MMTF fields as JSON, N, C-alpha, C and O atoms, coordinates in Angstrom:
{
  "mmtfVersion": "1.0.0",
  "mmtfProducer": "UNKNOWN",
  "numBonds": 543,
  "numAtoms": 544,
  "numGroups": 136,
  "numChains": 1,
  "numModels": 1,
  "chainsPerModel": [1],
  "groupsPerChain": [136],
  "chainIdList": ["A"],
  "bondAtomList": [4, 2, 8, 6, 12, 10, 16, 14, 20, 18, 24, 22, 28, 26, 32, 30, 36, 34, 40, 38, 44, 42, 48, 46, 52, 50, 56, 54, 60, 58, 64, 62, 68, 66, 72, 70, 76, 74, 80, 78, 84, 82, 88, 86, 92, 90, 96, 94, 100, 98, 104, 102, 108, 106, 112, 110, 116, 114, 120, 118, 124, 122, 128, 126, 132, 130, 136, 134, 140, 138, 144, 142, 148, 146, 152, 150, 156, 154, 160, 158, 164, 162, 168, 166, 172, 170, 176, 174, 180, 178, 184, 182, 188, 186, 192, 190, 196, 194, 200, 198, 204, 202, 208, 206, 212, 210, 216, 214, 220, 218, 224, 222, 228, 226, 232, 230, 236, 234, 240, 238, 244, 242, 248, 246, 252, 250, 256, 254, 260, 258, 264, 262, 268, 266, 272, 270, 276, 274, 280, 278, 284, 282, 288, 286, 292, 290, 296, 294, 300, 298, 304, 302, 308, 306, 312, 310, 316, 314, 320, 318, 324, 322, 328, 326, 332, 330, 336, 334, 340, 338, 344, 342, 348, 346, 352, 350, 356, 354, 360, 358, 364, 362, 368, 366, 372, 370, 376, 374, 380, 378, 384, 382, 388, 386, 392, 390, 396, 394, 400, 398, 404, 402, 408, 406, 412, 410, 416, 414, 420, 418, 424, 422, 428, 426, 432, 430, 436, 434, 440, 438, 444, 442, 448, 446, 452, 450, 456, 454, 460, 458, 464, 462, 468, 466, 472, 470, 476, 474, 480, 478, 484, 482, 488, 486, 492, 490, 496, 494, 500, 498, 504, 502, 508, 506, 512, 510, 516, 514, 520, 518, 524, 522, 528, 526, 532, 530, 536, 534, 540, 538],
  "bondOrderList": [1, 1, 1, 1, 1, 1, 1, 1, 1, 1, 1, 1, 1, 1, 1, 1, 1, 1, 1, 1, 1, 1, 1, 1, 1, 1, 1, 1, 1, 1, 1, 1, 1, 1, 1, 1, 1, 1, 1, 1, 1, 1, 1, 1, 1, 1, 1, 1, 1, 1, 1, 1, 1, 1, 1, 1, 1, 1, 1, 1, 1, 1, 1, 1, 1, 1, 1, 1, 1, 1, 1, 1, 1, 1, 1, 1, 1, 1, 1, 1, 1, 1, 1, 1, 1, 1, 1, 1, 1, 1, 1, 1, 1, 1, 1, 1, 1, 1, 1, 1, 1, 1, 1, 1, 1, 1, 1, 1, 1, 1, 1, 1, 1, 1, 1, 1, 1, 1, 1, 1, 1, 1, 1, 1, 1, 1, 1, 1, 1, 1, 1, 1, 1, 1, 1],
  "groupList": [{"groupName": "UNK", "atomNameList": ["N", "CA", "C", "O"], "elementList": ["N", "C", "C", "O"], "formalChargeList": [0, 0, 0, 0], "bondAtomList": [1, 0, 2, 1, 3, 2], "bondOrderList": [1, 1, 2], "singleLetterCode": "X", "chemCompType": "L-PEPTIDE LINKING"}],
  "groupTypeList": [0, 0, 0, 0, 0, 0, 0, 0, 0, 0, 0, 0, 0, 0, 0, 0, 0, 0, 0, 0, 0, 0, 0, 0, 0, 0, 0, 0, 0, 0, 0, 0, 0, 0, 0, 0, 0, 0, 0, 0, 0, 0, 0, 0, 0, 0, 0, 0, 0, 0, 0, 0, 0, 0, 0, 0, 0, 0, 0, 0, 0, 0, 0, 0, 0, 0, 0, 0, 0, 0, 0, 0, 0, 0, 0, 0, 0, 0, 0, 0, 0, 0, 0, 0, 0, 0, 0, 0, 0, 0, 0, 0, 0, 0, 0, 0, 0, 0, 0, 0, 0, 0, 0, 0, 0, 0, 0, 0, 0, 0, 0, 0, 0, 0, 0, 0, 0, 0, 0, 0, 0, 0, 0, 0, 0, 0, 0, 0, 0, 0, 0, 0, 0, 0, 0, 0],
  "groupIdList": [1, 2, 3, 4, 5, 6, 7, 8, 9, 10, 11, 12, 13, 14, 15, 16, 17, 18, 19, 20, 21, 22, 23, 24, 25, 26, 27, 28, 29, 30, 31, 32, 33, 34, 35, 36, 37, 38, 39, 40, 41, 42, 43, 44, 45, 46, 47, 48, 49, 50, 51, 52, 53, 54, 55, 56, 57, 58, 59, 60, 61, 62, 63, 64, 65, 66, 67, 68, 69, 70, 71, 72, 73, 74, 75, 76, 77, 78, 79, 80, 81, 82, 83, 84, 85, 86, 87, 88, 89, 90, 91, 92, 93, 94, 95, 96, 97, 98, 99, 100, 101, 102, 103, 104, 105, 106, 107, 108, 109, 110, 111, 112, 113, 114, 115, 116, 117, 118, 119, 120, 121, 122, 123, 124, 125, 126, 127, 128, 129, 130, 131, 132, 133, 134, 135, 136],
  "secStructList": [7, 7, 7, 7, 7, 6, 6, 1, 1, 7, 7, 7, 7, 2, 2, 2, 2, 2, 2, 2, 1, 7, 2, 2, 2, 2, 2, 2, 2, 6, 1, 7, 7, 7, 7, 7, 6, 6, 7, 7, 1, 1, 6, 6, 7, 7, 1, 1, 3, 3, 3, 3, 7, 6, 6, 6, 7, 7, 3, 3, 3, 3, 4, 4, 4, 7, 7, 7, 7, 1, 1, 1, 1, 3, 3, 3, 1, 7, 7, 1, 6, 6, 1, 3, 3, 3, 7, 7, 5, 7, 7, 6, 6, 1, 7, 5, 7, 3, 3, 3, 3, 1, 6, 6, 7, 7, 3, 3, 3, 3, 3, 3, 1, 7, 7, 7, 6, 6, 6, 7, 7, 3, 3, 3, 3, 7, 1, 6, 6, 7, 7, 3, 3, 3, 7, 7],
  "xCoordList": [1.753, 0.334, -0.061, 0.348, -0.826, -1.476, -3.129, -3.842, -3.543, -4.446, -5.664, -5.554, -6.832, -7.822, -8.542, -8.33, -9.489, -9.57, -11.592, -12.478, -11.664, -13.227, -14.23, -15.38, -13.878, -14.423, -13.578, -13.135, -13.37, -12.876, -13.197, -13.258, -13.38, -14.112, -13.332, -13.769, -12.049, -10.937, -10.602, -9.958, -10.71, -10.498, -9.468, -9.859, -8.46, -7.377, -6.615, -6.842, -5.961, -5.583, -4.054, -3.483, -3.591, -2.107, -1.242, -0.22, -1.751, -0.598, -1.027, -0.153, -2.025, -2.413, -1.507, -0.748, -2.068, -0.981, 0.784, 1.511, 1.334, 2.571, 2.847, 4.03, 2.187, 2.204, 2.189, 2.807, 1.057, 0.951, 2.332, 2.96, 2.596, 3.348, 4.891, 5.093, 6.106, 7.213, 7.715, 6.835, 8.575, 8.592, 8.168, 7.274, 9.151, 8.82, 7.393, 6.822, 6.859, 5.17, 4.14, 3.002, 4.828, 3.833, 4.293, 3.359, 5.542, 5.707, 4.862, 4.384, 4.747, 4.323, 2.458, 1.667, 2.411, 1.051, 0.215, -0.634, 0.578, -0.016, 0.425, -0.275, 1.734, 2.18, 2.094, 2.684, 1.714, 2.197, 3.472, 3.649, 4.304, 5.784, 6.079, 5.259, 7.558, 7.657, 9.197, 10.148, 8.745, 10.436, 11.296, 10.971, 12.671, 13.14, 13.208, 13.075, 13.376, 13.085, 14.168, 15.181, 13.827, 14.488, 15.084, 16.029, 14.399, 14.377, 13.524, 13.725, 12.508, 11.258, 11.884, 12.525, 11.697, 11.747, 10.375, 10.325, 9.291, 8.088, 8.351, 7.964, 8.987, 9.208, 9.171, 8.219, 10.644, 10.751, 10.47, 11.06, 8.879, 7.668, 7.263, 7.096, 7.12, 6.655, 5.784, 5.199, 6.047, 4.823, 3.194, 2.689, 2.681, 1.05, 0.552, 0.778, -0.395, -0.854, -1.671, -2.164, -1.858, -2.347, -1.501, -0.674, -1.409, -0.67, -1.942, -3.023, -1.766, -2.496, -2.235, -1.089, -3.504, -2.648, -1.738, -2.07, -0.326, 0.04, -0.577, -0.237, -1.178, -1.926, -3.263, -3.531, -4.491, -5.428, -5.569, -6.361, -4.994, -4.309, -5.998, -6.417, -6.514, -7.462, -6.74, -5.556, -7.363, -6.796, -6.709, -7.677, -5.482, -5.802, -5.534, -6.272, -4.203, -4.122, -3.798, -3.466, -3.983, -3.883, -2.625, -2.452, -2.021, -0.544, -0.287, 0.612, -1.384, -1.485, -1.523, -1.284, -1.852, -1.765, -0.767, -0.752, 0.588, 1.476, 2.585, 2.446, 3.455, 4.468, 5.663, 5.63, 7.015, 7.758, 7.826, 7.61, 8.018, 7.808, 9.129, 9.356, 9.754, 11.083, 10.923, 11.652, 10.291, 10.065, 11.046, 11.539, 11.081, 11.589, 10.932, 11.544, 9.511, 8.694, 7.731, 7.782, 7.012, 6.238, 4.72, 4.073, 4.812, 3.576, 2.112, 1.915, 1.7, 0.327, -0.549, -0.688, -1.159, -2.159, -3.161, -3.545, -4.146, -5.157, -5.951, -6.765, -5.908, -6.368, -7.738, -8.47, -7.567, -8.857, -10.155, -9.952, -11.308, -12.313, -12.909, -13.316, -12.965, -13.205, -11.953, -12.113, -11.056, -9.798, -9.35, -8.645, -9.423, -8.436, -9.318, -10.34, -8.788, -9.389, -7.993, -6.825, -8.992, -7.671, -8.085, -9.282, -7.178, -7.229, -6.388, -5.693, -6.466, -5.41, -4.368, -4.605, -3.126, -2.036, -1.197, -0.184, -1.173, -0.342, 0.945, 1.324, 1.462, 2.532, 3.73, 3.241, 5.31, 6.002, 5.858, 6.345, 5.103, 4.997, 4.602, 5.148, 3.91, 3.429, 1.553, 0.951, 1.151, -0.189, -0.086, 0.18, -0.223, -0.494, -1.798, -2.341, -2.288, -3.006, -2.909, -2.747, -2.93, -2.758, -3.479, -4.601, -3.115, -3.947, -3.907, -2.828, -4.83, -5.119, -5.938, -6.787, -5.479, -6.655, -7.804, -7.953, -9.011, -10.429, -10.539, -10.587, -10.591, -10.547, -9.964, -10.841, -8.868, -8.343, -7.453, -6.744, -7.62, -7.398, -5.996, -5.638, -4.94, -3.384, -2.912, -3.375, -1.971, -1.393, -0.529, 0.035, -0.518, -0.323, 0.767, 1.856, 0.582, 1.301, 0.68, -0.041, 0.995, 0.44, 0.198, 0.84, -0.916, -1.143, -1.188, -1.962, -0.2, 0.041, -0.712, -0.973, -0.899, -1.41, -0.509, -0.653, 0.582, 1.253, 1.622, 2.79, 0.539, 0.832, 0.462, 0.268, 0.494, 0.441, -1.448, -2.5, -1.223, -2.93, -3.376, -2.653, -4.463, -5.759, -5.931, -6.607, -5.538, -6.061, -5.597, -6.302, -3.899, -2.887, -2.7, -2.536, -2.862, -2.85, -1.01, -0.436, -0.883, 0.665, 0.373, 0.586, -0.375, -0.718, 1.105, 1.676, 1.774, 2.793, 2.853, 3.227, 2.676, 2.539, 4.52, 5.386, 4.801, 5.38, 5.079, 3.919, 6.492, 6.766, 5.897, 5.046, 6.621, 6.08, 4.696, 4.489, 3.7, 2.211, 1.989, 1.542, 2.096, 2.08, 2.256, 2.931, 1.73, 2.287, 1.476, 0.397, 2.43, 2.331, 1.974, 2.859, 0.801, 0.387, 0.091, -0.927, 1.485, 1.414, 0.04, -0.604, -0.207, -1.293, -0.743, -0.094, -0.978, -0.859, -1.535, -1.368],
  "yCoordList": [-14.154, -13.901, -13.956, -13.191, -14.863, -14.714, -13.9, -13.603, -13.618, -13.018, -13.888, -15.019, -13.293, -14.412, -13.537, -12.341, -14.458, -13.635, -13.435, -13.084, -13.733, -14.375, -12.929, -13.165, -11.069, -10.219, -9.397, -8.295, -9.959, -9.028, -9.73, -10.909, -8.43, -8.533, -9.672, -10.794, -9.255, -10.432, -11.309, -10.945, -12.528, -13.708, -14.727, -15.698, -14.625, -15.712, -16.646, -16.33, -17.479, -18.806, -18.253, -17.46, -18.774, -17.988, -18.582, -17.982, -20.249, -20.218, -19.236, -19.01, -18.885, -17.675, -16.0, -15.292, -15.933, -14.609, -15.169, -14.279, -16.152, -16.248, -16.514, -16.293, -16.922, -16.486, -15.574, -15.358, -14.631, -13.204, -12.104, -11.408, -12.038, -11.499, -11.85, -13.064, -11.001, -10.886, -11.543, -11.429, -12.015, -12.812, -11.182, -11.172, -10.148, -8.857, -8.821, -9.152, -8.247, -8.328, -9.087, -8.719, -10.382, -11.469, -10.989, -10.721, -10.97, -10.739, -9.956, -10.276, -8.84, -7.382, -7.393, -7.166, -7.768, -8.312, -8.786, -8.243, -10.231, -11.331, -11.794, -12.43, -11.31, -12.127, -10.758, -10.91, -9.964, -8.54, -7.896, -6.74, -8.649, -7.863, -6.336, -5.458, -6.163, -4.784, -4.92, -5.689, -3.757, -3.479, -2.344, -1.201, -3.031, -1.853, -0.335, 0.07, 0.522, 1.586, 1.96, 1.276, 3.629, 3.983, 3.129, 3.421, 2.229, 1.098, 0.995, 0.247, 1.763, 1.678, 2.884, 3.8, 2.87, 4.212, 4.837, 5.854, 4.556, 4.652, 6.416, 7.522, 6.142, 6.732, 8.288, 9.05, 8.685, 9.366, 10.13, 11.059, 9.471, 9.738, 11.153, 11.568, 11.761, 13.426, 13.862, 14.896, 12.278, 13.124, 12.742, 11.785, 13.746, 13.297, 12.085, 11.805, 11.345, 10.273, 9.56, 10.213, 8.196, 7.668, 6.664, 6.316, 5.845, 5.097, 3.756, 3.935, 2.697, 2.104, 0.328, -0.105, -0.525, -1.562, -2.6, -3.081, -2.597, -3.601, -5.202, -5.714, -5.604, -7.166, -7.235, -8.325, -5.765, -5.93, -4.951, -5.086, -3.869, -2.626, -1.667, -0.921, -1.592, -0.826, 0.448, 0.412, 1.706, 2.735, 3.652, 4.194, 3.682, 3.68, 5.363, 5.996, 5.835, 7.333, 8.082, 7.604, 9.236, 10.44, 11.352, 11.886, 11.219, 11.952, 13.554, 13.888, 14.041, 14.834, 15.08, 16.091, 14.015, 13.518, 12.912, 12.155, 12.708, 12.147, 13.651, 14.848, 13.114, 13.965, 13.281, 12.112, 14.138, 13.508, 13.309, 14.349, 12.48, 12.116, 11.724, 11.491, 11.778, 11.206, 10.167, 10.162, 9.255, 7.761, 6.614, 5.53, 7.141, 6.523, 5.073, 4.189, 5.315, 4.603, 6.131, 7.348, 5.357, 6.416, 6.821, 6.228, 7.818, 8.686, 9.522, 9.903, 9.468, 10.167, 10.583, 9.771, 11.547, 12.237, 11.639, 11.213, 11.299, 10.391, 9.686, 10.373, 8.565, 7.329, 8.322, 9.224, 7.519, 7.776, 7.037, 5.861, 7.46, 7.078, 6.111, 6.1, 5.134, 3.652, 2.962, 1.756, 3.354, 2.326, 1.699, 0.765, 1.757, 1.111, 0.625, 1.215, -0.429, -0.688, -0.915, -1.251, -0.462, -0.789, -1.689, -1.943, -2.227, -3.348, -2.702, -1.704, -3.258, -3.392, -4.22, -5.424, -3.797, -4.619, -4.714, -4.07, -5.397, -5.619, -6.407, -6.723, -6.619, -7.518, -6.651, -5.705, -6.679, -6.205, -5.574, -4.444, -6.017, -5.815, -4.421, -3.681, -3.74, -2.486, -2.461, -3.521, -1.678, -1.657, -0.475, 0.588, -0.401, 0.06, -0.153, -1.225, 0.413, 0.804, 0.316, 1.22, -0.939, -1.937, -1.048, -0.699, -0.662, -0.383, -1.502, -2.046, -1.831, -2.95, -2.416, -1.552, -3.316, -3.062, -2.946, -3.552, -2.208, -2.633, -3.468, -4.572, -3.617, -4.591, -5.934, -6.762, -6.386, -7.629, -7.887, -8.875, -7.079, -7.383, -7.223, -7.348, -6.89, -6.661, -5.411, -4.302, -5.646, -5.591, -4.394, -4.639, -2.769, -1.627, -1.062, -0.635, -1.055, -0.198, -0.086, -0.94, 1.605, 1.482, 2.987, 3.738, 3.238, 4.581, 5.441, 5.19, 6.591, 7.047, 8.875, 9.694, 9.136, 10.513, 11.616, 12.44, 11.49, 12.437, 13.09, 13.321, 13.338, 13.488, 15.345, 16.151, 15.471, 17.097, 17.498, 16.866, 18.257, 18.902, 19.019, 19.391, 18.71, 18.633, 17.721, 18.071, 16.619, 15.306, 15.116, 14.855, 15.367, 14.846, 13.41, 12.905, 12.723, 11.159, 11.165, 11.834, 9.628, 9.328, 8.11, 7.12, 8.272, 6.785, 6.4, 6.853, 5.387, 5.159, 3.666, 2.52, 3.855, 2.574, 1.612, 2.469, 0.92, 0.016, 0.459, 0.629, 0.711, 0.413, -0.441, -0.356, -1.539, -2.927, -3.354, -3.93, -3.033, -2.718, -2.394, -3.313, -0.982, -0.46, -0.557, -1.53, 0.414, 0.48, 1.732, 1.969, 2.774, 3.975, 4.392, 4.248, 4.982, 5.049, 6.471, 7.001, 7.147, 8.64, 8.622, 7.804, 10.328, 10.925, 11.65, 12.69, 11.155, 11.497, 12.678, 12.927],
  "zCoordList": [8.706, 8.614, 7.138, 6.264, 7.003, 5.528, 5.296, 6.255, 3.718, 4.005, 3.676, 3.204, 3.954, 4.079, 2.753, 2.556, 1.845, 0.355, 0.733, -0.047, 1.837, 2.263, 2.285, 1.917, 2.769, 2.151, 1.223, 1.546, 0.076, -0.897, -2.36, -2.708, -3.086, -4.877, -5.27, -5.525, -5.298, -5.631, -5.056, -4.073, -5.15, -5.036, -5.466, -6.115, -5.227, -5.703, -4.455, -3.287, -4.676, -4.15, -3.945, -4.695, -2.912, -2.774, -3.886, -4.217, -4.756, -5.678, -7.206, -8.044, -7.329, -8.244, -7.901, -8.563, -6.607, -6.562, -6.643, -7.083, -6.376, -6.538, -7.808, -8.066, -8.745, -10.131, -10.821, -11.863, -9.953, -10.616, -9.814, -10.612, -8.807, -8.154, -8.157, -8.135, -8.18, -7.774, -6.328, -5.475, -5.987, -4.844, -3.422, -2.576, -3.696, -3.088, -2.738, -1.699, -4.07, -4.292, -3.535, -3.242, -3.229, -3.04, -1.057, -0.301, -0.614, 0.433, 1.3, 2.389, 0.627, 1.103, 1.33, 2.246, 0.004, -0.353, 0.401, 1.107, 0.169, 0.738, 2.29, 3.078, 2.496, 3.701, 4.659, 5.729, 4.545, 5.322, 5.388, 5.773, 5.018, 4.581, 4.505, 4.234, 4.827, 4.286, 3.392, 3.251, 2.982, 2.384, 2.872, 3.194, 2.844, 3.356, 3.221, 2.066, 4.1, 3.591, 2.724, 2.581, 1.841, 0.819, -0.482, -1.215, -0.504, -1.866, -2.916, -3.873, -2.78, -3.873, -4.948, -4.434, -6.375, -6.845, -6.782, -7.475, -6.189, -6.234, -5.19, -5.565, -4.092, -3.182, -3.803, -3.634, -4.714, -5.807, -6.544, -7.096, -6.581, -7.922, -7.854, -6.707, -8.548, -8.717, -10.145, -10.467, -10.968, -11.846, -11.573, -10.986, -12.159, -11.752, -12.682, -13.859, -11.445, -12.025, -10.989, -10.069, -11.08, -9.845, -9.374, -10.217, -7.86, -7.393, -7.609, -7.048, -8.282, -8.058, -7.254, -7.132, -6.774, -6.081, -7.374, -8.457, -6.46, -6.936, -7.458, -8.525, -6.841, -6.871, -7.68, -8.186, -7.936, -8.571, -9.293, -10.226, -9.163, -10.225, -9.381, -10.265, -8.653, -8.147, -8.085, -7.75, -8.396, -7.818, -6.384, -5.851, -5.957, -4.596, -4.027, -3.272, -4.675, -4.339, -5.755, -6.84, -5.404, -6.703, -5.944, -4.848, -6.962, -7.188, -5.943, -5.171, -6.278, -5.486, -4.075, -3.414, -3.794, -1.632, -1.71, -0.739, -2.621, -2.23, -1.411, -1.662, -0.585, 0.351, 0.739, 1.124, 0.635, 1.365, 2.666, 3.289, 3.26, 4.57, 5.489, 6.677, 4.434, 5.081, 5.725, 6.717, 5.624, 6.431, 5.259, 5.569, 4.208, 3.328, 2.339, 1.74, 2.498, 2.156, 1.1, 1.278, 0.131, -0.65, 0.745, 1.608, 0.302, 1.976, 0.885, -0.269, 1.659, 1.128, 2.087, 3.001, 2.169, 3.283, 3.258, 4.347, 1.845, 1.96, 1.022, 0.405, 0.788, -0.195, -0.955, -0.546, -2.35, -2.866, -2.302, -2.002, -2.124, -0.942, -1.563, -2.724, -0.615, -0.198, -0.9, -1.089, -1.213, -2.128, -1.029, -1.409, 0.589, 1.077, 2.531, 2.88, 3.217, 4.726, 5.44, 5.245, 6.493, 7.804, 8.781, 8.92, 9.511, 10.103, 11.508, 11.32, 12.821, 13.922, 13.879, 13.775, 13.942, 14.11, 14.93, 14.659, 16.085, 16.838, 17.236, 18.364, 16.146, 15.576, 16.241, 16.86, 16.317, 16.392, 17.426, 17.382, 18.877, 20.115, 19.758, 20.576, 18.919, 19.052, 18.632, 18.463, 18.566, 17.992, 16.977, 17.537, 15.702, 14.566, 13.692, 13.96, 12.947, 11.759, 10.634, 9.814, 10.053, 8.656, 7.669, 8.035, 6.631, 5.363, 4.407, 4.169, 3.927, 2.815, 2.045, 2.268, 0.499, -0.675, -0.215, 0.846, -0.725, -0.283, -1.422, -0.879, -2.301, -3.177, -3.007, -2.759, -3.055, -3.076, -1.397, -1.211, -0.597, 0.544, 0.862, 2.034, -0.296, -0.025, 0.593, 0.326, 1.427, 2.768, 1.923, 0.857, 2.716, 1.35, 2.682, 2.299, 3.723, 4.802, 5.743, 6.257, 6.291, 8.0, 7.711, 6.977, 8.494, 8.444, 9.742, 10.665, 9.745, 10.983, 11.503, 10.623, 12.755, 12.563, 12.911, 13.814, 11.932, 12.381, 10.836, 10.523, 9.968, 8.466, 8.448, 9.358, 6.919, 6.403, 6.588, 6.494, 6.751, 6.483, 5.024, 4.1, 4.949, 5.627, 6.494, 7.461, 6.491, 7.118, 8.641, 9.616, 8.555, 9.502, 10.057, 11.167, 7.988, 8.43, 7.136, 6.277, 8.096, 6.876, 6.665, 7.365, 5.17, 4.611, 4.159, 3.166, 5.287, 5.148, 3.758, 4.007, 3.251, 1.8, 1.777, 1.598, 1.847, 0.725, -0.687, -1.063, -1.741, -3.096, -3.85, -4.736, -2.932, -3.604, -4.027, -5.094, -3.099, -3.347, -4.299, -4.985, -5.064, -5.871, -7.022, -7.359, -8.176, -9.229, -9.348, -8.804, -10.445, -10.904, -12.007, -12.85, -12.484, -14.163, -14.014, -13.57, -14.601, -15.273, -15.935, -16.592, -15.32, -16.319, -17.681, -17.572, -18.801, -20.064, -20.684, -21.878]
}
């Protein structure tokens, strides 16, 4: 499945993101990919800061809604508001919850309702998506 760039701010050509992106990156991203679990050091992360997207650097969660989840993917209770859209996915003979950039449209995880309170959502994210900028 590729992504279509037709409602989002960002706009690039899939050989632009495979330039800008890691072969991982571009997987996860652009193609819907995942990575395996317990492979990100993202997962890890405990200092404060924000998680932002991998592909357009938008900011998507604050340090603070992050949780372990033991899913083995980095987890969060709930995106900074409007950073993210969801989509239906019924791929993998199941039906799930796609989270994507709201910005550039990249493919971030799946979000499940079986998370921590307040919310009782598990923004289940991919590493790879990501990138992490400590608060200083």
């Amino acid at each position: 499945m590729t992504q279509s760039n037709d409602d989002y701010e960002v706009k690039k050509s899939d050989s632009e993101w495979k330039k800008e992106l890691d072969p991982l990156q571009h997987h996860v991203l652009r193609d819907h990919g995942t990575e395996r679990p317990f492979t990100s050091p993202l997962n890890d992360e405990k200092r404060t800061g924000v998680f932002r997207c991998g592909g357009c650097g938008e900011p998507l969660f604050d340090s603070s809604t992050k949780y372990e989840s033991g899913s083995g993917w980095p987890s969060f209770w709930a995106p900074k508001d409007g950073a993210v859209g969801t989509t239906t996915d019924t791929s993998h003979f199941m039906t799930r919850t796609e989270v994507h950039c709201a910005k550039c449209g990249g493919h971030l995880g799946h979000v499940f309702p079986d998370g921590p309170r307040p919310t009782g959502q598990r923004y289940c994210m991919n590493g790879a998506a990501l990138r992490f900028d400590e608060k200083k």
